Short mmCIF file of C-alpha atoms in Angstrom, two decimals:
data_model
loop_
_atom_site.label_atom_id
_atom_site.label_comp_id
_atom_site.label_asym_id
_atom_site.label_seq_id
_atom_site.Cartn_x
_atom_site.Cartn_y
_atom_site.Cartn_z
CA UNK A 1 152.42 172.98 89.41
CA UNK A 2 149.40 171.16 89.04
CA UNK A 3 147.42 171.38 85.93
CA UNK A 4 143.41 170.77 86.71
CA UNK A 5 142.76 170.24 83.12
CA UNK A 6 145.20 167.88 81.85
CA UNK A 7 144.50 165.92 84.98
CA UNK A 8 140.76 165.22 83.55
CA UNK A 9 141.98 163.93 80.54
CA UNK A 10 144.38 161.83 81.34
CA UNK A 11 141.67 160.58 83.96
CA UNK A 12 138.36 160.30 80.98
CA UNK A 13 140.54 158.49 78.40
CA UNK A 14 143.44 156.38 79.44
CA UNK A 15 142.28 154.69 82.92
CA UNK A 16 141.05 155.43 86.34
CA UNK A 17 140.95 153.08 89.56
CA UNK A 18 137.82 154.83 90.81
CA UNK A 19 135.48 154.83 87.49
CA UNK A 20 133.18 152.15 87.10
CA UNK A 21 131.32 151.84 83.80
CA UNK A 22 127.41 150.41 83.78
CA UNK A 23 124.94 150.37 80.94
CA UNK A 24 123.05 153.60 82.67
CA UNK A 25 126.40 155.62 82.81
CA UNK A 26 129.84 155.61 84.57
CA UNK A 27 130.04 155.90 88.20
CA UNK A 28 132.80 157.07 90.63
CA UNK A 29 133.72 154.81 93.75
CA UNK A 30 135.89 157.89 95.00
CA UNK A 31 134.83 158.28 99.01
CA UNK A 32 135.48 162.15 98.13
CA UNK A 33 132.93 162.16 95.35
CA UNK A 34 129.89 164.71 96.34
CA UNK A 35 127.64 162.88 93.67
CA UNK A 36 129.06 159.67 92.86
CA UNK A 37 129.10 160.77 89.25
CA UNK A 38 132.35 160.76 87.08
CA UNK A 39 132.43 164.12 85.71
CA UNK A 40 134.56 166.88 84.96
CA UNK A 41 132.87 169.30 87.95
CA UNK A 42 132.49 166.16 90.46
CA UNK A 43 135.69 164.90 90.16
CA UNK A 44 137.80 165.05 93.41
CA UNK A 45 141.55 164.40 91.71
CA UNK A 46 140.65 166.89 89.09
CA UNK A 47 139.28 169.84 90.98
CA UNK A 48 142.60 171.61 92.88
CA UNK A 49 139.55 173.43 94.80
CA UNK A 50 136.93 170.91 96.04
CA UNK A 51 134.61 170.35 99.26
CA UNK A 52 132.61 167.29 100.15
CA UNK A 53 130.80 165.79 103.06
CA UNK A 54 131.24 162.66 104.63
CA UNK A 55 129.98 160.56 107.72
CA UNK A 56 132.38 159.01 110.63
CA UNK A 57 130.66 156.65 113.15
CA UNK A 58 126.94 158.46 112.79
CA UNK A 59 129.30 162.08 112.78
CA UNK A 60 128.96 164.20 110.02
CA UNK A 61 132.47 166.16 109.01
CA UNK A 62 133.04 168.81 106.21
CA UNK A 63 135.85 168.47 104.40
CA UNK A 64 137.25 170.80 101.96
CA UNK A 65 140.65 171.21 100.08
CA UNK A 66 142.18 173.94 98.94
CA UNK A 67 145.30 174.61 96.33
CA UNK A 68 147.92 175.96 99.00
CA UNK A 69 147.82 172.40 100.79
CA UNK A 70 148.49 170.70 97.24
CA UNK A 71 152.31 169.74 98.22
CA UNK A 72 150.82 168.19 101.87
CA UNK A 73 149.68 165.07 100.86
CA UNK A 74 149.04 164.33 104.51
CA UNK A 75 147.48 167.93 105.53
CA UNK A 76 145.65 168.27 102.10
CA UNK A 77 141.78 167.89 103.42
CA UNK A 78 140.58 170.20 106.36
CA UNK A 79 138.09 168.63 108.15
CA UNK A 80 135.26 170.42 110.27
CA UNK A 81 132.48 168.94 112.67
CA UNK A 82 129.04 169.54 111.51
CA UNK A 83 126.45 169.71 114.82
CA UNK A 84 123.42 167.08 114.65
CA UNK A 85 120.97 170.08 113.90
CA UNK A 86 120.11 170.19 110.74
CA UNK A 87 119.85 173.64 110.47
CA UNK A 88 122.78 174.71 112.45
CA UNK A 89 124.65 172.53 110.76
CA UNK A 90 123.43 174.75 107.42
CA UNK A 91 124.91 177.75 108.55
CA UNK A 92 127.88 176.31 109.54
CA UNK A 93 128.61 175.17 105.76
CA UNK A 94 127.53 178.77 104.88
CA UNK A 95 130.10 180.18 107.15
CA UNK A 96 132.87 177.92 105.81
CA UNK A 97 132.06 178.51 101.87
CA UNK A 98 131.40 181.86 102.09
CA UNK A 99 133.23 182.09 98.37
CA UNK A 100 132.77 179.18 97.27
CA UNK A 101 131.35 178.50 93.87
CA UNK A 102 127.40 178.91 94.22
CA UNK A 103 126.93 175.14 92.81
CA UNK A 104 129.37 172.89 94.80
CA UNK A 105 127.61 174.55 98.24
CA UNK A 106 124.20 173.48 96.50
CA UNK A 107 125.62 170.01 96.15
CA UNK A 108 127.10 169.96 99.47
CA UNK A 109 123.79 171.00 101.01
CA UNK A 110 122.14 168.49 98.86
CA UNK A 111 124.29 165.64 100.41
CA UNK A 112 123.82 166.75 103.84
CA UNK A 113 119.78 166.61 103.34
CA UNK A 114 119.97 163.03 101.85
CA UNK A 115 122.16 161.68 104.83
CA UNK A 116 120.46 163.00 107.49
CA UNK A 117 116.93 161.44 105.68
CA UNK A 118 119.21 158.10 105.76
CA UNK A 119 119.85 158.68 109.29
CA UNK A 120 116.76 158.79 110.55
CA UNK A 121 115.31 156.06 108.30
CA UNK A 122 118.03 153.77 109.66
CA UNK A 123 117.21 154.91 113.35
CA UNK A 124 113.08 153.83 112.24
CA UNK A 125 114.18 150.44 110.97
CA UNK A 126 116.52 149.88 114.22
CA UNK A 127 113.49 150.73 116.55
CA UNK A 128 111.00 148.05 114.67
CA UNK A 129 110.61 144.39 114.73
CA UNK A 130 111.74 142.53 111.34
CA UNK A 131 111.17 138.72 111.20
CA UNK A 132 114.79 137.12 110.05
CA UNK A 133 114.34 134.68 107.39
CA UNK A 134 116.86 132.06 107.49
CA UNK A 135 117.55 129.29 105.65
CA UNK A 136 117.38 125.68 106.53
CA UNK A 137 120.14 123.18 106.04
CA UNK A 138 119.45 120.39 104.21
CA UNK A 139 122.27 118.29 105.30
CA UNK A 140 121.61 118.63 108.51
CA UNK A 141 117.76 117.56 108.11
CA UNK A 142 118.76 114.78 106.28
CA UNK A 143 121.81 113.43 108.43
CA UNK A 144 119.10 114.08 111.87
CA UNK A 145 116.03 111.75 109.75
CA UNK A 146 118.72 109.08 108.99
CA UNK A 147 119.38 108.93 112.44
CA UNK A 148 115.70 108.72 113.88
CA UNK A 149 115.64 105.96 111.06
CA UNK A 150 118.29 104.30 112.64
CA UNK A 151 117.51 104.83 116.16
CA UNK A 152 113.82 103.42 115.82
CA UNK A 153 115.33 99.88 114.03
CA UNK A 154 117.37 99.59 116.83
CA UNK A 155 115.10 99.86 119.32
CA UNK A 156 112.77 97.53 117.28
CA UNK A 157 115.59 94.94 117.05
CA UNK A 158 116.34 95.03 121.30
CA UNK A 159 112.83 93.97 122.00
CA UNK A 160 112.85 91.79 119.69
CA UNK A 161 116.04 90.01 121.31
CA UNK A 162 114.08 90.50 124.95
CA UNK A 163 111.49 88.21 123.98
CA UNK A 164 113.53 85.59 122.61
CA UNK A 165 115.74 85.51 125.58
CA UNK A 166 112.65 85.39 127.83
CA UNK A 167 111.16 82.09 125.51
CA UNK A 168 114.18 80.40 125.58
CA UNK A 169 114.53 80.59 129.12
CA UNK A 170 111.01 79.84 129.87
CA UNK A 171 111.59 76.47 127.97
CA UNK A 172 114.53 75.94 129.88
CA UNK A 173 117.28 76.60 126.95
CA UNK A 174 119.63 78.11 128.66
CA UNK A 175 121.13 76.47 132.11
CA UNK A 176 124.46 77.43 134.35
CA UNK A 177 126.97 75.85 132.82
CA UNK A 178 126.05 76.99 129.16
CA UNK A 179 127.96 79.30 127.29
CA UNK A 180 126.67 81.41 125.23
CA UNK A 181 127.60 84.58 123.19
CA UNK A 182 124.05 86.85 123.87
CA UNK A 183 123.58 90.54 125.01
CA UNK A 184 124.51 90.70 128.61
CA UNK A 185 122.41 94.22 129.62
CA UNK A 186 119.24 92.29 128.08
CA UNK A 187 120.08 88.55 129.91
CA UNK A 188 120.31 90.84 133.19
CA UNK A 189 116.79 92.47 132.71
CA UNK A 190 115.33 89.79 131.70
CA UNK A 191 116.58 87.67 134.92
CA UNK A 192 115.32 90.52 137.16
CA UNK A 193 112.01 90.13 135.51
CA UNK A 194 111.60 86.23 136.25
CA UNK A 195 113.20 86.79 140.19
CA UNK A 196 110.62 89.49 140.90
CA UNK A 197 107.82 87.43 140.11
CA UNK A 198 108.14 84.47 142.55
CA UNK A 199 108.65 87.06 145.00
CA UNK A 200 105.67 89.09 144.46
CA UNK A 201 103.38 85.68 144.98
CA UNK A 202 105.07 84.97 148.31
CA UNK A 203 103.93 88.55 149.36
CA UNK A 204 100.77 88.04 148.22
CA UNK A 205 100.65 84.28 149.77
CA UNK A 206 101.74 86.26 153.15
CA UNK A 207 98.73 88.29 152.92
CA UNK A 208 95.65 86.26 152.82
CA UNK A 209 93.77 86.14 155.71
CA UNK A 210 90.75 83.18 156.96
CA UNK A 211 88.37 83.74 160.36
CA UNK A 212 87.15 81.07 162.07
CA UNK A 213 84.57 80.81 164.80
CA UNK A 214 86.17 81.11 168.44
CA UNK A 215 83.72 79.81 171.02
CA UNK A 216 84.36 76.15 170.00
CA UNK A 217 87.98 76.09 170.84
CA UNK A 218 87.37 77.93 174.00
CA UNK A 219 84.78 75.20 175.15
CA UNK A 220 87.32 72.67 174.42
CA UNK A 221 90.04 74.33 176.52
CA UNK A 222 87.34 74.63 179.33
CA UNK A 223 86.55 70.78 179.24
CA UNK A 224 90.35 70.06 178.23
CA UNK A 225 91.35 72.11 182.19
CA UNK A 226 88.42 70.41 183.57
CA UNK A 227 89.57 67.05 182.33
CA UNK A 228 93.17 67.47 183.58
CA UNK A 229 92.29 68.84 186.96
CA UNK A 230 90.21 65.49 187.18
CA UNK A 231 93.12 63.62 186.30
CA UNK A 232 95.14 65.34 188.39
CA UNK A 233 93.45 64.92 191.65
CA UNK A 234 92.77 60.91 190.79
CA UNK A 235 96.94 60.95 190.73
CA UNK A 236 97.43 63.12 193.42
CA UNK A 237 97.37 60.55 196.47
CA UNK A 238 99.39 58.41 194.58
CA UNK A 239 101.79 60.71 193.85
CA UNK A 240 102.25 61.29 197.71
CA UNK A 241 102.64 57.70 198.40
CA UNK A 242 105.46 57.44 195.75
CA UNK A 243 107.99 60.31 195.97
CA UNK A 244 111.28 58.01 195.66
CA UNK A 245 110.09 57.15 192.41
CA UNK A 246 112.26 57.59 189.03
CA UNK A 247 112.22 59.63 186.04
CA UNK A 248 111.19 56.75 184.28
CA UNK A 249 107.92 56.80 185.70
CA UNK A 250 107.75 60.69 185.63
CA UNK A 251 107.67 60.35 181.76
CA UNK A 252 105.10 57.49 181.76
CA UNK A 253 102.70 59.71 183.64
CA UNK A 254 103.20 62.71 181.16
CA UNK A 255 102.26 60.36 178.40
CA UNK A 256 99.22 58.89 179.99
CA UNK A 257 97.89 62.28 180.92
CA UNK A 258 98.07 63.32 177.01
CA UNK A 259 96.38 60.30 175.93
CA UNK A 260 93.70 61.01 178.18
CA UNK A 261 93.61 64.41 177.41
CA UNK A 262 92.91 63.47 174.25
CA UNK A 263 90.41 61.23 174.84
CA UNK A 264 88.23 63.64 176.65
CA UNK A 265 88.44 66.22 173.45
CA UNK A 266 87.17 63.32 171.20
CA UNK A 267 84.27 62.31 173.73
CA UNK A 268 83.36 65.56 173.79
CA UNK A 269 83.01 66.23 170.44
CA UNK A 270 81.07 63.21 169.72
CA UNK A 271 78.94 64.27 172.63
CA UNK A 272 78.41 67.79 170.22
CA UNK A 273 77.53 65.56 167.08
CA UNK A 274 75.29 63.38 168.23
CA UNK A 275 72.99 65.73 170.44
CA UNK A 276 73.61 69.30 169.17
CA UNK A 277 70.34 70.60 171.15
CA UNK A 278 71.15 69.01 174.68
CA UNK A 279 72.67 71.88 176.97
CA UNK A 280 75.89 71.81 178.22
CA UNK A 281 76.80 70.58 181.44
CA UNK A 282 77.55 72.97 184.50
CA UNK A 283 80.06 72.76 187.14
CA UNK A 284 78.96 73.55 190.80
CA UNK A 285 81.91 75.23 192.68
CA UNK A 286 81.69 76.14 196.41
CA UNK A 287 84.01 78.12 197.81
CA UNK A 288 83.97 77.81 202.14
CA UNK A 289 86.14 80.39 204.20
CA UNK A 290 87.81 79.68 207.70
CA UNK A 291 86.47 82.82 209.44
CA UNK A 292 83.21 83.15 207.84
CA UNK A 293 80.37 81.58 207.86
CA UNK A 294 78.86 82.69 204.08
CA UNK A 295 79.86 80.29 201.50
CA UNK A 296 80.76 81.18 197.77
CA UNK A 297 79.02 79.74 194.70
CA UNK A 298 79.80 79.55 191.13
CA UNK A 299 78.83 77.85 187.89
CA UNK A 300 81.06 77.07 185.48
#
């Protein structure tokens, strides 16, 4: 049979699992507790007859034990759904501890009000905005600035190896048959650099452009024609004469006609020199037709 008073004593001065003693008082960690107190009238293992209320995932349950279930470990604590009305959910603990001790249903109803407050304070602070302070880690700061450290030197330290390589071959240090035990990825850029400038001043070399007055060189085609047909008609009746003759003489008569071809250009451009103001001589060209008797003029 269980005894509720030699229970509390055994509990208040040899040792309990649950009691935790603080400067302010002693405290019960008991789940069952209705106050969180450890006293004689809110003790859970010492009260054969107790009722508390407890929450289950934002669900709040009434649970109350009784002496008949003492020797049902397992079925000792009835449990009973409250509803989330707050005042239905008053009536229902009325309806359950009908006679029950006046002061545990004014704790119980006590405990109800201050969870529900905590629910909806915790359903406030869900809805609002709160900044998150966190905390930076120095390591990590420290290990990411020895890096940048690192990084800039060794950028400082490849252009610094560019330039070299570009002096040295400039002054013609390095030649085909060398070897030498240098950067490779830097040598290559640094080649590409002196091929694409020779290139870029043939393109430009390409480009320019002169312009040169035209009416000269057609004047000395003009005479150049005239001369030839000149020559050509002075060589013509010989030329009939002597159609058995050889190759030999062919080519003899190609090269006189160039010399005098050239001859007339430098007479006429001494002609130009020394009399700039005299006109130019005109060619009279008539043109007579079989059937007609109209003749064609024109000056050339």
């Amino acid at each position: 049979m269980q005894h509720d008073e030699v229970i509390w004593q055994v509990i208040r001065h040899n040792h309990c699992s649950f009691m935790a003693k603080i400067e302010t008082g002693n405290f019960c960690r008991n789940p069952y507790n209705i106050t969180g107190i450890c006293n004689r009238s809110s003790c859970p293992l010492a009260n054969s007859r107790y009722a508390t209320i407890r929450e289950d995932n934002g669900v709040f349950y009434l649970y109350m034990k009784t002496i008949e279930r003492a020797h049902m470990p397992k079925d000792l604590w009835e449990r009973v759904k409250l509803p989330r009305n707050y005042e239905q959910a008053l009536e229902v603990i009325d309806k359950n501890l009908m006679y029950w001790p006046k002061i545990l249903i004014h704790k119980i109803k006590q405990r109800l009000t201050k969870m529900t407050q905590m629910r909806i304070r915790m359903r406030k602070l869900a809805l609002k905005t709160r900044e998150i302070i966190k905390t930076l880690p120095r390591k990590e700061v420290k290990r990411e600035a020895r890096r940048e450290q690192k990084a800039e030197k060794a950028a400082v330290l490849n252009k610094a190896i560019e330039q070299e390589l570009v002096e040295r071959l400039k002054n013609g240090l390095y030649q085909e048959n060398d070897i030498v035990n240098y950067p490779f990825e830097a040598y290559k850029k640094v080649v590409d650099l002196e091929n694409r400038q020779p290139a870029e001043e043939e393109e430009e070399l390409e480009i320019e452009r002169e312009y040169v007055e035209g009416y000269e060189f057609e004047e000395e085609d003009d005479i150049e024609d005239f001369g030839a047909f000149a020559i050509h008609e002075s060589q013509g009746n010989d030329s009939d004469d002597e159609n058995d003759g050889s190759a030999e003489d062919e080519e003899t008569e190609a090269l006189n006609q160039r010399k005098a071809k050239r001859k007339m250009t430098l007479a006429s451009k001494k002609l130009e020199k020394d009399d700039p103001k005299s006109k130019k001589k005109r060619v009279l060209v008539e043109v007579e037709h079989d059937g007609a008797d109209e003749r064609q003029t024109a000056v050339l």
